[in-house]
Amino acid sequence: MEPVQVVTSSGRPDLEDEARAAFRVKWPEFIFHDPISRKFIPRVEEYFPQYDVLLLDEGRVVAGGWGVPLRWEGTVADLPEGYDGALARAVDGHESGISPTTLSFMAAAVGNGETKKGLAGQVLTALRDRAAEAGLAHVIAPLRPTLKPKYPLTSMERFAAWTRDDGLSIDPWIRTHQRMGATVLAPASRSMVITGTVAEWESWAGMVFPESGSYVVPDALGLVDIDRDRDLGTYVEENLWVQHC
């Protein structure tokens, strides 16, 4: 079997529509309404194109992922607040002339029908290799565990401690990183904060919220708080920081 080809999204703009179609379905709609992401992503694409990769199999997009370089001192206390915090630190640091020390994986996805081929690990390896080539000392990631939506009432700290008989996490995405040598650092308690009107949240979730309260929403890692009096829905996503060797 021929090895997959690694390209950058900026080097192959002709693949943009194909990549979007392949990967957008991998995340719930509400994820695309994070205001911090919307604020910083255009500059991320401009400043760090070398850390946005696609994997091609016979010219077809089968996987992809991206990350951002940022300064991190190597301690739990100095970790960004989460996904949003990593975006902000990377962009602000670049604009302030602060030399990065670390690559933070931000997302990785495998196309439908391409699972169980080790492609996610190849994406992470391609990004990790680029970090090493750039002289970055650390690689971290605010993970969105695959199985966490099944346990929305469980804290990320407790969920991360659940393991199989072999000592690895019960979660396949955490296991992918563990098999690459990653260790769990800490929960990212406010990794992403998404707000919207009640109507917007009903559209994003495909649900009706008839009264104020906390709701289990498909693909959310925790509860979504609905306040009908204020016409406001709020979701605070908790992720999990891991560090690669």
XYZ file of C-alpha atoms in Angstrom:
245
model
C 0.000 0.000 0.000
C 1.344 3.410 -0.944
C 1.918 5.757 2.025
C -0.402 8.708 2.392
C 0.845 12.096 1.256
C 1.090 14.966 3.728
C 0.325 18.448 2.368
C -0.597 21.773 3.915
C -4.015 23.310 3.430
C -2.371 26.537 2.275
C -0.345 24.620 -0.302
C -3.449 22.927 -1.689
C -6.261 25.524 -1.599
C -8.050 23.480 -4.265
C -8.852 20.919 -1.554
C -10.643 23.376 0.759
C -14.191 22.375 -0.190
C -13.384 18.662 -0.092
C -11.751 18.956 3.319
C -14.616 21.000 4.739
C -17.170 18.474 3.512
C -15.151 15.583 4.960
C -14.525 17.059 8.391
C -17.376 19.427 9.303
C -19.685 16.512 10.096
C -17.218 15.350 12.740
C -18.202 18.131 15.152
C -21.575 19.282 16.473
C -23.009 22.454 14.980
C -22.666 24.475 18.184
C -18.865 24.122 18.087
C -18.786 26.370 15.027
C -20.354 29.241 16.999
C -17.495 29.820 19.441
C -16.853 33.602 19.287
C -13.194 33.316 20.300
C -12.506 30.847 17.510
C -14.220 33.103 15.002
C -12.118 36.028 16.203
C -8.737 34.305 15.955
C -9.008 31.650 13.216
C -8.390 34.061 10.287
C -5.118 35.134 11.886
C -4.191 31.555 12.772
C -4.561 30.649 9.098
C -2.387 33.620 8.135
C 0.340 33.211 10.759
C 0.692 29.424 11.091
C -0.104 27.715 7.763
C 2.709 25.187 8.270
C 0.752 23.623 11.140
C -2.403 22.886 9.128
C -2.003 19.558 7.346
C -4.050 17.199 5.208
C -3.427 13.527 4.491
C -4.112 12.401 0.928
C -4.650 8.858 -0.282
C -4.374 8.750 -4.073
C -5.184 12.460 -4.126
C -8.255 12.127 -1.910
C -8.493 13.866 1.483
C -8.708 11.185 4.179
C -7.590 13.023 7.320
C -6.358 16.357 8.572
C -5.421 18.397 11.579
C -3.945 21.650 12.762
C -2.204 23.252 15.684
C -0.780 26.527 16.940
C 2.649 27.437 18.342
C 2.638 29.240 21.664
C 4.805 29.943 24.654
C 4.338 27.570 27.590
C 6.674 27.244 30.552
C 6.030 23.520 31.002
C 3.898 23.658 34.146
C 0.231 22.893 34.722
C -0.177 26.360 36.224
C 0.977 27.966 32.973
C -1.346 26.006 30.673
C -3.784 28.117 28.643
C -7.350 28.031 29.930
C -8.196 25.652 27.102
C -8.923 25.673 23.379
C -9.879 29.360 23.294
C -6.975 30.289 25.535
C -4.494 28.474 23.307
C -5.761 30.316 20.235
C -5.509 33.661 21.971
C -2.042 32.993 23.413
C -0.689 31.830 20.058
C -1.984 34.823 18.111
C -1.210 37.417 20.772
C 2.262 35.959 21.256
C 3.007 36.037 17.544
C 1.861 39.636 17.252
C 3.957 40.595 20.306
C 7.096 38.905 19.009
C 7.143 36.262 21.769
C 9.067 33.151 20.732
C 6.949 29.985 21.047
C 8.185 26.937 22.922
C 5.257 24.604 22.333
C 2.892 23.285 19.695
C -0.692 22.789 20.796
C -2.713 20.369 18.686
C -6.105 21.997 18.182
C -8.048 19.503 16.090
C -7.651 16.331 14.069
C -10.225 14.392 12.093
C -10.488 11.334 9.898
C -12.946 11.168 7.011
C -15.992 8.915 7.090
C -15.098 5.363 6.152
C -11.436 5.913 6.982
C -11.415 4.925 10.648
C -9.261 2.190 12.199
C -6.454 2.805 9.707
C -4.184 4.732 12.060
C -4.735 7.975 10.155
C -5.366 10.099 13.242
C -1.999 9.047 14.629
C -0.356 9.901 11.314
C -1.871 13.395 11.441
C -0.563 13.929 14.961
C 2.848 12.564 13.993
C 3.055 14.925 11.003
C 2.291 17.887 13.239
C 4.666 16.677 15.954
C 7.448 16.328 13.393
C 6.882 19.906 12.272
C 7.092 21.075 15.863
C 10.414 19.272 16.285
C 11.760 20.755 13.056
C 10.828 24.217 14.342
C 12.695 23.608 17.587
C 9.612 23.590 19.793
C 10.293 21.779 23.062
C 6.777 20.689 23.985
C 3.616 19.322 22.379
C 0.294 19.615 24.195
C -3.380 19.279 23.296
C -6.774 20.204 24.793
C -8.587 16.980 23.988
C -12.308 16.576 23.334
C -12.748 12.913 24.371
C -14.918 10.874 22.015
C -16.970 9.120 24.707
C -17.424 12.078 27.055
C -20.864 13.042 25.597
C -22.153 9.722 26.967
C -21.270 10.945 30.477
C -22.284 14.636 30.547
C -22.872 14.640 34.318
C -19.357 13.376 35.045
C -16.518 15.835 35.559
C -13.598 15.657 33.163
C -11.283 14.881 36.071
C -13.280 11.770 36.980
C -13.769 10.730 33.368
C -10.022 10.988 32.669
C -9.315 8.646 35.573
C -11.441 5.806 34.163
C -9.183 3.152 32.672
C -9.363 -0.285 31.108
C -7.632 -3.387 32.473
C -4.523 -2.491 30.443
C -4.232 0.847 32.233
C -5.179 2.966 29.239
C -8.169 5.300 29.157
C -11.616 3.958 28.309
C -11.776 6.741 25.721
C -10.393 5.964 22.232
C -9.179 9.509 21.536
C -7.297 9.719 24.816
C -5.853 6.257 24.083
C -4.608 7.420 20.673
C -2.526 10.058 22.411
C -1.411 7.729 25.214
C -0.109 5.226 22.675
C 2.008 8.038 21.246
C 3.514 8.628 24.673
C 1.197 11.365 25.926
C 0.307 11.821 29.585
C -2.708 13.517 31.112
C -1.954 16.905 32.678
C -5.209 18.440 33.868
C -8.761 19.326 32.892
C -9.311 22.531 30.936
C -12.410 23.647 32.811
C -13.319 26.606 30.560
C -11.866 25.451 27.285
C -14.626 27.011 25.203
C -17.657 29.148 26.058
C -20.520 29.237 23.550
C -23.608 31.376 23.991
C -26.669 31.932 21.832
C -30.350 32.714 21.963
C -32.756 29.964 22.926
C -33.844 29.705 19.278
C -30.237 29.393 18.147
C -29.551 26.626 20.653
C -32.716 24.801 19.627
C -31.478 24.939 16.036
C -27.927 23.834 16.902
C -29.068 21.014 19.195
C -32.125 19.846 17.263
C -34.114 20.077 20.501
C -36.827 22.153 22.124
C -36.087 23.873 25.456
C -39.542 24.595 26.902
C -38.322 25.955 30.219
C -35.210 27.285 31.880
C -32.779 24.726 33.228
C -29.772 22.554 32.424
C -30.085 20.170 29.500
C -28.235 17.167 28.110
C -27.552 18.055 24.473
C -26.316 15.595 21.826
C -22.511 15.686 21.459
C -22.027 18.184 24.286
C -19.469 17.100 26.874
C -21.449 18.733 29.682
C -24.779 20.410 30.273
C -26.172 23.400 28.391
C -27.792 26.029 30.605
C -30.949 27.622 29.191
C -32.398 30.850 30.609
C -35.656 31.617 28.824
C -36.186 34.870 30.752
C -32.912 36.216 29.349
C -33.312 34.371 26.025
C -29.842 32.923 26.573
C -28.221 29.528 26.275
C -24.716 28.991 27.664
C -22.385 26.056 27.222
C -19.000 25.882 28.927
C -16.975 23.035 27.442
C -14.429 21.251 29.607
C -11.565 19.588 27.731
C -8.521 17.618 28.880
C -4.938 18.793 28.596
C -2.376 16.143 27.648
C 1.336 16.451 26.938
C 3.295 14.430 24.397
C 6.866 13.370 25.049
